[in-house]
Coordinates of C-alpha atoms in Angstrom, one line a residue:
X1086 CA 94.8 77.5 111.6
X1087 CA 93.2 74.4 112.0
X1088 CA 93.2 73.3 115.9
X1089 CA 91.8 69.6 115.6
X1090 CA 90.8 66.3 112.8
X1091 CA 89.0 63.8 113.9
X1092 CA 87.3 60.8 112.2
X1093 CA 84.3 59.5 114.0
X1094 CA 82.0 57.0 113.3
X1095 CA 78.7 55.3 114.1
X1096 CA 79.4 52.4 116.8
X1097 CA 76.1 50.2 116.6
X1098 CA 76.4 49.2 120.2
X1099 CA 77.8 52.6 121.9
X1100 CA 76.5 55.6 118.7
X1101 CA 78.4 58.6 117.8
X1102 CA 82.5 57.4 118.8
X1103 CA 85.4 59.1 118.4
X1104 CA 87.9 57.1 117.0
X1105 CA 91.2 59.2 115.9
X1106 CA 91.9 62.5 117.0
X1107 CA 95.1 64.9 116.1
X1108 CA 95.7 66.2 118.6
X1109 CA 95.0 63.4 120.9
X1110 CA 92.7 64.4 123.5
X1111 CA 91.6 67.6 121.5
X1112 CA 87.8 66.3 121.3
X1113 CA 87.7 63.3 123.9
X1114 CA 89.9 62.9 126.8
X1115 CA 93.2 61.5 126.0
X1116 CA 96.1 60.7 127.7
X1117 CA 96.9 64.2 128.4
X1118 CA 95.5 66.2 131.5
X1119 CA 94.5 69.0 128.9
X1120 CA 90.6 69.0 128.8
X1121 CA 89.4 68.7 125.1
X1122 CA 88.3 72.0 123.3
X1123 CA 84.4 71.5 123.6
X1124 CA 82.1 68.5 124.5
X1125 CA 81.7 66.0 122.4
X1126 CA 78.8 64.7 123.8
X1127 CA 76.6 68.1 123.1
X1128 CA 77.6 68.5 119.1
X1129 CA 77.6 64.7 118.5
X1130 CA 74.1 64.1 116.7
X1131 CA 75.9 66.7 114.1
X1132 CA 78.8 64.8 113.8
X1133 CA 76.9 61.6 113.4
X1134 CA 73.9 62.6 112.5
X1135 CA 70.7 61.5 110.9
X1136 CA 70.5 60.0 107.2
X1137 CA 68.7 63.2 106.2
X1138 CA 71.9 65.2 107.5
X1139 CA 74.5 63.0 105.4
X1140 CA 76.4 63.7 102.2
X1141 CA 76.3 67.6 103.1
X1142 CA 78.4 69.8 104.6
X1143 CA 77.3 70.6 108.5
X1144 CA 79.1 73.0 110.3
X1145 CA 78.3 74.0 114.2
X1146 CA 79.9 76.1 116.4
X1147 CA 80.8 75.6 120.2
X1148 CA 82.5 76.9 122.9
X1149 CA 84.2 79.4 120.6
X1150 CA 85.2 76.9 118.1
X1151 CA 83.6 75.5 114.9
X1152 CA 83.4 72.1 114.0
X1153 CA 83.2 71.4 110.0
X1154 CA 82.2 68.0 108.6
X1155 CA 81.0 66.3 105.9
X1156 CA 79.1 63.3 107.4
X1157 CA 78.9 60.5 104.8
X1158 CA 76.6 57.1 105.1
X1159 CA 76.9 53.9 102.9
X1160 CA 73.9 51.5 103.0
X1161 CA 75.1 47.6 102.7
X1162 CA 74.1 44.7 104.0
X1163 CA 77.1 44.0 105.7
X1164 CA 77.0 46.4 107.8
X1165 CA 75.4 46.3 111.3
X1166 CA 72.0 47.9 111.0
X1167 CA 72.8 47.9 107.2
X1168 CA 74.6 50.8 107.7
X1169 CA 77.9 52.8 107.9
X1170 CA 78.4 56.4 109.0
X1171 CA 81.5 58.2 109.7
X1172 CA 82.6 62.0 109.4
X1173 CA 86.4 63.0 109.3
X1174 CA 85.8 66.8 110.8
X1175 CA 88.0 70.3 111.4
X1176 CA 87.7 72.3 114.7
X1177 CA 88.6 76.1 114.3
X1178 CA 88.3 79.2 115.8
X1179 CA 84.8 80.5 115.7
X1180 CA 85.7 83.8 114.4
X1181 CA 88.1 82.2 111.8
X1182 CA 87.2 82.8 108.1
X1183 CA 86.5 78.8 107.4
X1184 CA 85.3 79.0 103.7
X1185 CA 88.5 77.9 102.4
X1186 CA 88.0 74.6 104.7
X1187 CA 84.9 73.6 102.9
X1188 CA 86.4 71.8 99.9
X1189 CA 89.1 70.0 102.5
X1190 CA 86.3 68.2 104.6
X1191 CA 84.3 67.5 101.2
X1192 CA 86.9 66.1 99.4
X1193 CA 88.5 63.8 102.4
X1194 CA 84.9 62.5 102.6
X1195 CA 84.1 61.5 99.4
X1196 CA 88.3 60.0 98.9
X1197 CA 87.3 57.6 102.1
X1198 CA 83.9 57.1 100.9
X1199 CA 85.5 55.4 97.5
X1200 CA 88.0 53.8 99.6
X1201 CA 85.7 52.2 102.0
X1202 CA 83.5 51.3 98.9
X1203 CA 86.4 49.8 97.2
X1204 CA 87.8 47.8 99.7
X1205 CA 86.1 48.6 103.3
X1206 CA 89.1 50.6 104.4
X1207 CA 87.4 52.4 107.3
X1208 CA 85.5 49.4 108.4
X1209 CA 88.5 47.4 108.9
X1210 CA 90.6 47.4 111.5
X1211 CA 93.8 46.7 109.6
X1212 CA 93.8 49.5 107.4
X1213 CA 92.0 51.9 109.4
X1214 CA 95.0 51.8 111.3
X1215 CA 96.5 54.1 109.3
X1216 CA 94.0 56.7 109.3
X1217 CA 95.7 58.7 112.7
X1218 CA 98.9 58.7 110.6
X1219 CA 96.5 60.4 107.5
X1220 CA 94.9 62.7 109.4
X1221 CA 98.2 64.1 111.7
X1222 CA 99.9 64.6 108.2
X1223 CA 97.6 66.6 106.8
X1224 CA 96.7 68.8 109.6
X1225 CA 100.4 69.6 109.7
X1226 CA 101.1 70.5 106.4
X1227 CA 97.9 72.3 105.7
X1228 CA 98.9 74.5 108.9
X1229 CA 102.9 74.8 107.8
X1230 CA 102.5 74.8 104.4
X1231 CA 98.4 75.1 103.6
X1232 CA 98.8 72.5 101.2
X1233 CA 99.3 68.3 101.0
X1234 CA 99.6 65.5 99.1
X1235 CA 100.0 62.1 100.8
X1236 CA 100.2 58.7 99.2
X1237 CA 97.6 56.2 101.1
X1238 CA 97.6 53.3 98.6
X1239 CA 99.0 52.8 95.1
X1240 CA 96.2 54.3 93.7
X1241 CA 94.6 56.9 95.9
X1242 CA 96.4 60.1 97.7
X1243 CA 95.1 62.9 99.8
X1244 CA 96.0 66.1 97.5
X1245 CA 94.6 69.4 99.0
X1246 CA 95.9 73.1 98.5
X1247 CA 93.9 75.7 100.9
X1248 CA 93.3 78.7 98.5
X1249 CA 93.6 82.4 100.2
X1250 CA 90.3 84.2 101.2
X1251 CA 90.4 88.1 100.7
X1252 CA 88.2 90.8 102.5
X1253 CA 85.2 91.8 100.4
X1254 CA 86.0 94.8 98.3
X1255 CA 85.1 98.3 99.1
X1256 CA 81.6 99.5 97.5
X1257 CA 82.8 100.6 93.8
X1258 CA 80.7 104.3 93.2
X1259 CA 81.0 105.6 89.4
X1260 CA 83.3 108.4 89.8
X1261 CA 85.8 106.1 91.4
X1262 CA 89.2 105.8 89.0
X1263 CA 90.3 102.0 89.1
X1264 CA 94.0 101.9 89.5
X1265 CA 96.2 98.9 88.3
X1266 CA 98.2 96.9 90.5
X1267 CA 99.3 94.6 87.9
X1268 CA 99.6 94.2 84.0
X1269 CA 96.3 92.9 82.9
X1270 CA 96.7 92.9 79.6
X1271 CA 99.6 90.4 79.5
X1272 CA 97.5 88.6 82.3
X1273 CA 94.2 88.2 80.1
X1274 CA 93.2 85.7 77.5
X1275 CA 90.8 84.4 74.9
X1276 CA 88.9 82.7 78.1
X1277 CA 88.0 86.0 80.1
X1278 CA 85.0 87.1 80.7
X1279 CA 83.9 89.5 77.4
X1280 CA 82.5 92.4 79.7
X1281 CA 86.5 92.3 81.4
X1282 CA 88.0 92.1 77.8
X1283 CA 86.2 94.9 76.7
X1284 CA 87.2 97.1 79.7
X1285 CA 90.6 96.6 80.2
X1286 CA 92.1 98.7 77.8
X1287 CA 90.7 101.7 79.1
X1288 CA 91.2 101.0 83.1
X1289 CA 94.2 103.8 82.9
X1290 CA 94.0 105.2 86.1
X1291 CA 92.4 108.5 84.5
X1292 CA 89.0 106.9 83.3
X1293 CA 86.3 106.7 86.1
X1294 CA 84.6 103.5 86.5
X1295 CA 81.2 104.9 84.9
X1296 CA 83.6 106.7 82.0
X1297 CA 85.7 103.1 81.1
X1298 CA 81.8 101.6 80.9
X1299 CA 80.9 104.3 77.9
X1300 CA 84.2 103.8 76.4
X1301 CA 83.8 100.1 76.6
X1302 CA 80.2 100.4 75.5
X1303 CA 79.5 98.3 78.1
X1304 CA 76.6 98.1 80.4
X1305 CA 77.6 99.8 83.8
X1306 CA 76.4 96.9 86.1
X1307 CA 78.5 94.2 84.5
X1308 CA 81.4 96.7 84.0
X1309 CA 81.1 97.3 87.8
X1310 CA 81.0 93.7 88.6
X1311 CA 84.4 93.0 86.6
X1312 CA 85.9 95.9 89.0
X1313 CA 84.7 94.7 91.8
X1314 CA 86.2 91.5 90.9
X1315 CA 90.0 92.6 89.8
X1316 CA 89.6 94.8 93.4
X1317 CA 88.9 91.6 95.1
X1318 CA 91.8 90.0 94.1
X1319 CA 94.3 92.7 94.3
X1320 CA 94.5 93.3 90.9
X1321 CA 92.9 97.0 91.2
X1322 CA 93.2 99.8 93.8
X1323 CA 90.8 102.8 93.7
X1324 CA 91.6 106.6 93.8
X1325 CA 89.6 109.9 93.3
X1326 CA 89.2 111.8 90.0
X1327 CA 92.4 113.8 89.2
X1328 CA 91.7 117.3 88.8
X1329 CA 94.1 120.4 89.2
X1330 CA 91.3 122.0 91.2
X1331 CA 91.6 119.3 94.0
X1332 CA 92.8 120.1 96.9
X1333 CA 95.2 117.8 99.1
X1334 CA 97.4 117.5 101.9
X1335 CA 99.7 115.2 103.9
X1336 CA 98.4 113.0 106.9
X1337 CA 100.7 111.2 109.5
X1338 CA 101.7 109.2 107.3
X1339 CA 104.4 110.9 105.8
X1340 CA 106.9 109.4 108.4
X1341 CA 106.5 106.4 106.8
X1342 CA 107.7 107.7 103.4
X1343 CA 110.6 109.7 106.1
X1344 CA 111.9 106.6 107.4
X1345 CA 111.8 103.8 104.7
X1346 CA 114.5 104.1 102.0
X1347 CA 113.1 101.5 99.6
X1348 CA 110.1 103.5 99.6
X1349 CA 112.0 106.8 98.9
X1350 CA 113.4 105.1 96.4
X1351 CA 109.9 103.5 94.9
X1352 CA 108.7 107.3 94.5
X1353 CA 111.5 109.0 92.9
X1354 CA 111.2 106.0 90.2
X1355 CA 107.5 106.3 89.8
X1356 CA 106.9 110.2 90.1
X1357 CA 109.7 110.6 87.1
X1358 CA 108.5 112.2 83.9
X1359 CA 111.7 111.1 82.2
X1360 CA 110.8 107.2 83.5
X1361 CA 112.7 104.9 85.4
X1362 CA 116.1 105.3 83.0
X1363 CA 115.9 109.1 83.6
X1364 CA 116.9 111.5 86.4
X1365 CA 115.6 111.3 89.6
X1366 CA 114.8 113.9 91.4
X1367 CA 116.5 113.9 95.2
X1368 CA 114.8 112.6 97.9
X1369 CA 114.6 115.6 99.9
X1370 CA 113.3 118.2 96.7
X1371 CA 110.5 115.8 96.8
X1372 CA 109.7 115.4 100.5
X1373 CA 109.6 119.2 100.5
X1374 CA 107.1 119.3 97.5
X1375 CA 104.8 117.0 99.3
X1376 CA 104.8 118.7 102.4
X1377 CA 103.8 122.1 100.8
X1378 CA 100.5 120.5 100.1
X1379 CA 98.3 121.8 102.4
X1380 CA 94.5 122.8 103.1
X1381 CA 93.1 125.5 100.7
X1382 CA 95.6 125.0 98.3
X1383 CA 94.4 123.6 94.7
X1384 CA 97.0 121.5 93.1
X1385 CA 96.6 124.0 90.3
X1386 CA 97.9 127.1 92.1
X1387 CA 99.8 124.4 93.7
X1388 CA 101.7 123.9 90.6
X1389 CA 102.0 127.5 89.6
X1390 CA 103.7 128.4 92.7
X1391 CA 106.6 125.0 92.5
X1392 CA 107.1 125.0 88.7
X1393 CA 110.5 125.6 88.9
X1394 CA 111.0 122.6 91.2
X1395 CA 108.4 120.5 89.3
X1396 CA 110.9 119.7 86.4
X1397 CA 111.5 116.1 85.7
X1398 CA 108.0 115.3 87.5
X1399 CA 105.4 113.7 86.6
X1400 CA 102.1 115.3 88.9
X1401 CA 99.5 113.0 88.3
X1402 CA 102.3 110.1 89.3
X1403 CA 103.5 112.2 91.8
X1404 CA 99.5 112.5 93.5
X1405 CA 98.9 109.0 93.0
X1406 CA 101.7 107.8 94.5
X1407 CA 100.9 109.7 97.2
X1408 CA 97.1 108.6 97.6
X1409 CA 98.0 105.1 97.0
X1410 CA 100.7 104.8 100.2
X1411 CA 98.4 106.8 102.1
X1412 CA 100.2 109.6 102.8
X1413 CA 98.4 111.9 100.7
X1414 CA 94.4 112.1 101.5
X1415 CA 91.8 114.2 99.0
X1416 CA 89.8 116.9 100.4
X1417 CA 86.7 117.0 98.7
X1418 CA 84.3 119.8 97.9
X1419 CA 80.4 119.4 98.3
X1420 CA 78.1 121.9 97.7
X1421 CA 75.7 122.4 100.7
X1422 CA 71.8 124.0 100.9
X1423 CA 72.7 127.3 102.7
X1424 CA 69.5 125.9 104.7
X1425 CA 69.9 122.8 104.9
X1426 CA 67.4 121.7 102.8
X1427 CA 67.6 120.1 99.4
X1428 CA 66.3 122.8 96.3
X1429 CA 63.2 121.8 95.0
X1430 CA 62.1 122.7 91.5
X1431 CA 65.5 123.2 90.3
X1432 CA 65.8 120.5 87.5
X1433 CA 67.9 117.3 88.1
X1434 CA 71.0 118.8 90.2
X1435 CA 68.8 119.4 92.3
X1436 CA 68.3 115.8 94.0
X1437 CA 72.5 115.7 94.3
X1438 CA 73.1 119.0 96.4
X1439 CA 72.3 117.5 99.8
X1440 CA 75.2 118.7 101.5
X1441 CA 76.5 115.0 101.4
X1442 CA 77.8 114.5 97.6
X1443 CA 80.7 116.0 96.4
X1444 CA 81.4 117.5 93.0
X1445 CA 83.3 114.2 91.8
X1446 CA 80.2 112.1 92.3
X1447 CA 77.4 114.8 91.0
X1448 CA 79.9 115.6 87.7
X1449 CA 80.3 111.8 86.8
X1450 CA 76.5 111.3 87.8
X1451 CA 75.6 114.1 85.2
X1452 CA 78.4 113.7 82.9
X1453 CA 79.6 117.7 83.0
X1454 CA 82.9 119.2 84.7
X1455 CA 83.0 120.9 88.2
X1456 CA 83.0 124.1 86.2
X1457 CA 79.6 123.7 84.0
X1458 CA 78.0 122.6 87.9
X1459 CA 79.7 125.7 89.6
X1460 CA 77.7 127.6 86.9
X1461 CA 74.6 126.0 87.1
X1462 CA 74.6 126.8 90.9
X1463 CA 74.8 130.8 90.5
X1464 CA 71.3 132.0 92.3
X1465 CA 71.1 129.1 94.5
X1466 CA 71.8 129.4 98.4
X1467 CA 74.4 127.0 98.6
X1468 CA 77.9 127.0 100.1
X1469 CA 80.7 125.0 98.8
X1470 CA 82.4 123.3 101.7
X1471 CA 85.7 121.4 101.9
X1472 CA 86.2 117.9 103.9

């Protein structure tokens, strides 16, 4: 949220001079008793400050808060000194994300900088007047509504729309199984990227990220960068490899799933083999077939033992669901040196059994099943440990 615009501006008899602030006192002392929210005095030479500064963004940070501007200078004659310099700058938090703020303080420079060149709007009085008015507005609707468009002459408005900034993606490893969130293929076009065209049909929610890369023929650096991309923007969520020789369980939050009904509701839809038009199984039957997941159980044997109660479910669906709310974690199984030590001599497995890589990660790695690496581990003093 934005806390303060000001415009300021190059006074040839006084310098660096606040003239409008929203809110008033917020960077000079106003008419309130409130003190303003840093010194203006200290940060000044990077509001105002030399030629070699201007027409780039400059951003400091003081007493908690960051100041963003885009100081601007216009050389005429008919200025004093043969010079005008102004800056129209945003105070935030320090510890805001301020990326998306960028592209307001640019673009509110360079719309006053054709304004003052057109007609000398900011260096007269008259219609400077109306820059407090300008500047209130659009803090207020980019902080109610992140988004503004105001009318300043016949020919010129202040049009600004603050796009959302997302939390870098998780790390994407090759045995991860991208997941999707939305319909892609009804979302893409002629204009995507040709690595992303190329991938999409085979991001399925069974194919690993290496897997959908061979599939795609595509090389496995750019096919990572297009996951890492749909991730970003919510597009994608990641889950483990499904096997029926995983083992999972429930964590605490299963009272989640206990206590919402919508969500109830949301599983028995998606776990049903029969799809949404079909019979869903009750609530309870469900909650009771999560619950009997537990430690040292394989979902194969797992499935054995409930196949009578599994009818009309879809198992894959019905683990996913679970991974994907959370309630549902994967317990993984690494092979570790009975030693401690990593084999030596033992051909190329040998540099993944470290006692820190599980089987997902060393099958995709060397594109065999758990089974084929189980067997190539018979003589070695390893122990296969679950976590």
């Amino acid at each position: 949220m934005i806390k303060s615009i000001f415009y300021s501006h190059f006074h040839p008899a006084i310098g660096p001079q606040v003239v409008y602030q929203v809110p008033d006192g917020s960077v000079t002392t106003g008419s309130h008793s409130t003190p303003p929210l840093f010194d203006f005095d200290t940060v000044s030479e990077y509001i105002i400050p030399k030629q070699t500064l201007c027409d780039r963004l400059v951003t400091v940070c003081t007493n908690k808060y960051r100041i963003l501007g885009y100081p601007v200078v216009l050389d005429d004659r008919k200025y004093a000194r043969n010079k005008f310099i102004f800056n129209f700058a945003v105070v935030l938090d320090e510890d805001v994300e301020f990326s998306t703020y960028k592209s307001v303080v640019r673009k509110v420079a360079k719309l006053f900088k054709a304004l003052e060149e057109q007609s000398g709007f900011l260096s007269n009085e008259v219609t400077r007047s109306g820059v407090y008015a300008l500047i209130e507005q659009v803090m207020e609707d980019l902080n109610n509504y992140s988004e503004c468009m105001i009318p300043i002459n016949e020919s010129n408005t202040i049009n600004i729309k603050l796009f959302p900034t997302y939390a870098p993606p998780p790390p994407v490893k090759p045995y991860y199984v991208p997941l999707c969130t939305v319909r892609l293929e009804v979302l893409m076009d002629v204009n995507w990227d040709l690595t992303m065209q190329k991938i999409v049909p085979f991001i399925d929610g069974i194919n690993s990220v290496k897997r959908i890369s061979e599939l795609a023929d595509a090389d496995y650096t750019l096919t990572k960068k297009c996951i890492e991309h749909l991730l970003y923007y919510g597009c994608l969520i990641m889950v483990d490899l499904f096997q029926f020789s995983a083992i999972y369980a429930c964590t605490a939050e299963i009272s989640v799933l206990v206590s919402d009904t919508s969500l109830q509701e949301e599983c028995q839809l998606y776990v049903s083999s029969s799809g949404p038009l079909g019979s869903k199984m009750p609530f309870p039957q469900l909650l009771q077939l999560y619950t009997s997941l537990t430690q040292g159980l394989t979902l194969k044997k797992w499935c054995i033992e409930n196949a009578v109660r599994l009818g009309g479910v879809d198992v894959r669906r019905f683990i996913s669901f679970g991974v994907v709310k959370g309630f549902l974690y994967r317990s993984h199984r690494y092979p570790v040196p009975g030693d401690g030590k990593r084999p030596e001599g033992r051909g190329e497995l040998a540099r993944w059994v470290d006692g820190g890589r599980h089987f997902d990660e060393i099958c995709t790695e060397l594109g065999v099943s758990e089974k084929e690496v189980l067997g190539m581990l018979e003589g070695w003093d390893v122990q296969i440990v679950h976590r």
